C-alpha positions as a printed Julia matrix, in Angstrom:
371×3 Matrix{Float64}:
   5.46   29.1     2.16
   6.51   32.75    1.84
  10.21   33.08    1.11
  10.73   29.36    0.45
  12.87   28.61   -2.62
  12.22   25.73   -5.0
  15.37   23.98   -3.7
  13.94   24.09   -0.17
  10.53   22.75   -1.17
   9.09   19.32   -1.8
   5.53   18.65   -2.9
   3.5    16.44   -0.57
   0.44   14.51   -1.78
  -2.23   13.84    0.84
  -5.29   11.61    0.5
  -8.16   11.63    2.98
 -11.65   10.48    3.85
 -14.3    12.96    2.77
 -17.33   14.33    4.55
 -19.38   17.4     3.67
 -17.33   19.84    1.6
 -13.92   18.25    2.21
 -11.91   18.08   -1.01
 -10.25   14.7    -0.55
  -6.97   15.09   -2.46
  -4.43   17.77   -1.55
  -1.0    18.95   -2.69
   1.09   20.83   -0.12
   4.52   22.45   -0.17
   6.91   21.07    2.47
   9.99   23.0     3.63
  12.85   20.49    3.83
  14.95   22.82    6.0
  12.41   23.63    8.71
  10.27   20.49    8.42
   7.07   22.47    8.14
   4.09   22.0     5.83
   2.56   25.11    4.24
  -0.58   26.27    6.05
  -2.67   26.05    2.87
  -2.49   23.49    0.04
  -1.15   24.47   -3.37
  -4.01   22.49   -4.89
  -7.07   20.6    -3.66
  -9.37   18.39   -5.73
 -12.81   16.96   -5.05
 -12.87   13.17   -5.16
 -14.66   10.77   -2.81
 -12.58    9.06   -0.11
  -9.16    8.87   -1.82
  -7.81    6.92    1.14
  -4.83    5.47   -0.77
  -2.73    6.86   -3.63
  -0.34    5.29   -6.11
   2.14    7.53   -7.93
   3.47    6.23  -11.25
   7.28    5.94  -11.29
   7.55    8.59  -14.04
   5.28   10.9   -12.0
   3.01   11.48  -14.99
  -0.04   10.02  -13.23
  -1.47    9.58   -9.74
  -4.08    6.88   -9.08
  -6.53    7.51   -6.24
  -8.24    4.56   -4.58
 -11.76    5.79   -3.77
 -12.79    3.85   -0.66
 -16.52    4.05   -1.32
 -19.27    1.7    -0.24
 -22.93    1.59    0.8
 -23.94    4.84    2.48
 -21.44    6.98    0.54
 -22.53    9.44   -2.2
 -20.93    6.98   -4.61
 -21.64    3.46   -3.27
 -19.09    1.68   -5.5
 -15.33    1.47   -5.0
 -13.38    3.26   -7.74
  -9.91    3.97   -9.07
  -9.47    7.52  -10.41
  -6.54    8.67  -12.54
  -5.14   12.17  -12.17
  -2.56   13.38  -14.67
   0.4    15.19  -13.12
   2.13   17.96  -15.07
   5.82   18.88  -14.99
   4.93   21.62  -12.51
   2.99   19.14  -10.36
  -0.52   20.27  -11.25
  -3.12   17.5   -10.92
  -6.05   17.09  -13.3
  -8.71   14.4   -13.06
  -8.96   12.01  -16.01
 -10.89    8.72  -16.18
 -12.13    6.46  -13.41
 -12.99    2.76  -13.33
 -14.85    0.51  -10.92
 -12.91   -1.62   -8.44
 -15.81   -4.13   -8.73
 -16.4    -4.18   -4.97
 -16.8    -2.03   -1.86
 -14.23   -0.23    0.26
 -10.98   -0.59   -1.7
  -8.32    0.25    0.87
  -4.93   -0.3    -0.8
  -3.26   -0.75   -4.17
   0.15   -1.11   -5.74
   1.51   -0.99   -9.27
   3.29   -3.76  -11.13
   6.98   -3.21  -11.73
   6.42   -2.77  -15.47
   3.69   -0.18  -14.87
   1.04   -2.17  -16.75
  -1.33   -3.12  -13.9
  -2.76   -1.89  -10.61
  -3.52   -4.48   -7.94
  -6.47   -3.22   -5.88
  -7.45   -4.64   -2.47
 -11.2    -4.37   -1.8
 -11.98   -4.9     1.88
 -15.64   -5.89    1.51
 -18.63   -6.03   -0.77
 -22.35   -6.77   -0.81
 -22.12   -9.6    -3.33
 -18.75  -10.81   -2.04
 -18.54  -10.11    1.73
 -14.87  -11.03    1.8
 -13.96   -8.41   -0.75
 -11.89   -8.94   -3.86
  -8.47   -8.45   -5.36
  -8.95   -6.76   -8.73
  -6.33   -6.31  -11.45
  -6.77   -3.08  -13.43
  -4.81   -2.67  -16.71
  -2.82    0.5   -17.49
  -1.93    1.41  -21.07
   1.25    3.05  -22.36
  -0.09    6.54  -21.58
  -1.09    5.58  -18.05
  -4.8     5.33  -18.82
  -7.0     2.89  -16.91
  -9.38    0.32  -18.37
 -11.84   -2.12  -16.82
 -10.49   -4.82  -14.5
  -9.54   -8.05  -16.28
  -8.79  -10.34  -13.32
 -10.67  -10.84  -10.06
  -9.6   -13.04   -7.14
 -12.02  -13.84   -4.3
 -11.36  -15.5    -0.94
 -13.41  -17.66    1.41
 -11.44  -17.51    4.66
 -12.77  -16.88    8.15
 -11.22  -17.27   11.54
 -11.35  -16.7    15.29
 -13.03  -13.3    15.69
 -16.76  -13.56   14.81
 -17.15   -9.79   14.51
 -14.22   -8.93   12.26
 -13.42  -12.32   10.75
 -16.77  -13.74    9.69
 -15.36  -13.69    6.16
 -12.17  -12.78    4.33
 -11.23   -9.1     4.16
  -8.62   -8.16    1.57
  -6.61   -5.32    3.12
  -3.49   -4.87    0.98
  -1.73   -5.96   -2.2
   2.03   -5.37   -2.16
   4.52   -5.93   -5.01
   7.95   -7.4    -4.26
  10.99   -5.2    -5.05
  11.86   -7.27   -8.13
   8.28   -7.03   -9.41
   7.89  -10.81   -9.71
   5.45  -11.4    -6.85
   2.4    -9.84   -5.22
   1.48  -10.47   -1.58
  -2.2   -10.08   -0.67
  -3.13   -9.64    3.01
  -6.44  -11.23    4.08
  -7.32   -9.85    7.51
 -10.39  -12.07    7.89
  -8.65  -15.33    7.0
  -5.35  -14.71    8.85
  -3.48  -15.35    5.62
  -1.17  -13.64    3.17
  -1.59  -15.01   -0.35
   1.37  -15.12   -2.73
   1.05  -14.65   -6.5
   3.53  -14.71   -9.33
   3.27  -11.83  -11.79
   3.43  -13.18  -15.35
   2.4   -10.36  -17.68
   4.06  -12.05  -20.65
   2.15  -15.3   -20.16
  -1.32  -13.76  -19.88
  -1.8    -9.99  -20.09
  -5.43  -10.18  -18.95
  -4.8   -12.54  -16.02
  -1.2   -11.78  -15.05
  -1.38  -13.14  -11.48
  -0.87  -16.86  -10.91
  -0.94  -18.5    -7.48
   2.5   -19.37   -6.17
   3.41  -22.66   -4.49
   2.71  -22.66   -1.6
  -0.21  -20.32   -2.25
  -0.33  -18.62    1.15
   1.24  -18.09    4.57
  -0.97  -18.86    7.58
  -0.79  -16.52   10.58
  -1.99  -17.12   14.16
  -5.77  -17.27   14.57
  -7.3   -13.87   15.22
  -4.15  -11.93   14.31
  -5.52  -10.13   11.21
  -2.74   -9.43    8.65
  -3.09   -5.85    7.38
  -0.07   -4.4     5.53
   3.19   -5.8     4.13
   6.61   -4.18    3.69
   9.63   -5.74    1.96
  13.31   -5.35    2.7
  15.17   -3.56   -0.09
  16.69   -6.81   -1.37
  13.31   -8.59   -1.31
  14.61  -11.43    0.88
  12.47  -10.5     3.88
   8.89   -9.32    4.37
   7.27   -7.74    7.4
   3.53   -7.9     8.12
   1.48   -5.89   10.6
  -1.02   -8.08   12.45
  -3.76   -5.57   13.16
  -5.88   -7.41   15.68
  -3.06   -8.59   17.95
  -0.85   -5.5    17.61
   2.21   -7.3    16.26
   4.74   -7.35   13.42
   5.57  -10.69   11.8
   9.03  -11.2    10.34
   9.23  -13.47    7.26
  11.92  -14.9     5.04
  11.0   -14.63    1.34
  12.74  -16.71   -1.33
  11.46  -16.76   -4.92
   7.82  -16.66   -3.84
   8.18  -18.98   -0.85
   7.45  -17.15    2.42
   8.35  -18.58    5.82
   7.44  -16.98    9.15
  10.42  -16.48   11.39
   9.37  -14.42   14.4
   6.57  -12.21   15.74
   7.24   -8.95   17.6
   4.91   -7.11   19.99
   4.16   -3.44   19.38
   2.5    -2.75   22.75
   4.46   -2.88   26.03
   4.41   -5.95   28.26
   1.23   -6.18   30.31
  -0.82   -4.01   27.93
  -4.5    -5.06   28.07
  -6.23   -2.52   25.8
  -7.38   -2.82   22.19
  -4.76   -3.33   19.49
  -4.68   -1.8    16.03
  -1.41   -2.44   14.18
  -1.48   -0.58   10.87
   0.98    1.24    8.65
   4.46   -0.25    8.21
   7.47    1.03    6.22
  11.25    0.77    6.11
  13.59    3.72    5.86
  15.06    4.27    2.39
  18.41    2.82    3.46
  16.67   -0.32    4.78
  18.3    -0.02    8.22
  15.15    0.79   10.19
  11.53   -0.33   10.2
   8.6     1.59   11.66
   5.11    0.29   12.48
   2.08    2.05   13.93
  -0.08    0.62   16.71
  -3.44    2.37   16.94
  -6.17    0.87   19.14
  -5.61    2.09   22.71
  -1.81    2.27   22.43
  -1.25    5.19   19.98
   2.47    4.64   19.37
   4.83    4.29   16.45
   7.48    1.65   17.09
  10.96    1.74   15.57
  13.09   -1.36   14.95
  16.63   -1.71   13.69
  17.02   -4.21   10.84
  19.94   -6.64   10.98
  21.94   -7.92    8.01
  19.85  -11.1     8.15
  16.58   -9.12    8.2
  15.99   -9.69   11.92
  14.24   -6.89   13.82
  15.44   -5.45   17.13
  13.13   -3.06   19.04
  14.61    0.42   19.18
  12.01    2.96   20.33
   8.33    3.46   21.17
   7.15    6.99   20.46
   3.6     8.39   21.0
   1.78    9.4    17.81
   0.25   12.56   19.32
  -3.33   11.24   19.04
  -5.49    8.26   18.17
  -5.84    6.45   14.84
  -2.73    7.27   12.84
  -3.64    5.89    9.42
  -0.34    6.25    7.55
   3.11    7.83    7.63
   6.0     8.69    5.34
   9.64    9.7     5.72
  11.26   12.62    3.9
  13.81   11.66    1.21
  16.67   12.99    3.35
  15.42   10.96    6.34
  15.28   13.96    8.7
  11.51   14.0     9.27
   8.68   11.49    9.6
   5.14   12.66    8.83
   1.99   11.12   10.33
  -1.54   11.15    8.89
  -3.59   11.12   12.11
  -7.13   10.35   11.01
  -8.52   10.37   14.55
  -7.18   13.88   15.28
  -7.94   15.38   11.85
  -4.31   16.42   11.52
  -0.92   15.87    9.96
   2.07   15.81   12.32
   5.77   16.24   11.52
   8.3    14.49   13.79
  12.06   14.95   13.74
  14.06   11.85   12.83
  17.77   11.09   13.17
  18.83    9.38    9.91
  21.9     7.8    11.55
  20.23    6.32   14.65
  16.68    5.96   13.33
  15.32    7.57   16.5
  12.31    9.87   16.39
  12.44   13.22   18.17
  10.14   16.1    18.98
   7.07   17.26   17.08
   7.87   20.09   14.67
   4.32   20.84   13.54
   0.72   19.73   13.74
  -1.46   20.86   10.82
  -5.27   20.53   10.85
  -6.69   18.5     7.94
  -9.93   16.48    7.85
  -9.38   12.72    8.22
  -6.01   12.31    6.45
  -5.22    8.74    5.42
  -2.21    8.79    3.08
   0.9    10.88    2.35
   3.68   10.7    -0.24
   6.37   13.08   -1.42
   6.89   13.82   -5.11
  10.36   14.05   -6.6
  11.29   17.57   -7.72
  11.42   18.01  -11.5
């Protein structure tokens, strides 16, 4: 932005779904004082459907999850590495296959040696796959060394005829990975044991999964900062499940509704994150509700509803909060736009809309730390 100093600016990474000439991956400047995104990106790169991004902790590399499948220019799911310079310039490096179709989510092991990639579906394996992709000491990718498949199905014949792996989330201590299976109404729990077997570092925990209500459709998982609690969006019933988590053992405690009482439309619970201080949790309900719901988080991890705030338009895919907590940004896929909302860091409440910026089918956002 004209006149914006480096101290006022943060770099914002945005991933999106691509059609036609859309670039896919963007880097924008964000003014931390005004809460506005620059009208034009600092950089844009062509890559197919980078619907999810993983930034290495040292910010030397960014890994794009290319959500490809049949009918796309590239019919195979991929993971693409982009190097990131000290001045935050991205450059494409290698890419590897995710071994299935429509990878939708990924996370990195705590030691930075593996990516865990959730593939929603596939021709050979309709239920999709969890693939484990090794990362070397320079951040380079190599071919997947571990593949986990699932055979679940449940109440909804249209969306749950088979398993659908929707997310793979690492616990704060790096010792466990939770894998959400929307089709089987389960979240699988793995122990991460890189030292025991570098090629197959994930081992099933005991018990191996948490069962959710039939037809609920677990989508995404968020952990409390201390790792003692996990929260799961149930996409198909528009809910958030509250879990206790103790050394790999997960126990469901309570389920919260995202839609108001008496709501009869379609549900679509999606993105879920906690504030950096762990005091507030936010979850998006898409479907026919189009709200983001705020909860306060008690000392025991219990959620208390705090606020329901419209998301401006349909199909908000993801959101992120600025490091200072003063703004919350929405990637509104259905409106082809990013939106910036004010946020009160003390109360957790969301305020007015600061800006809406046109962008084709945004799906992911994350701030980079200034160098």
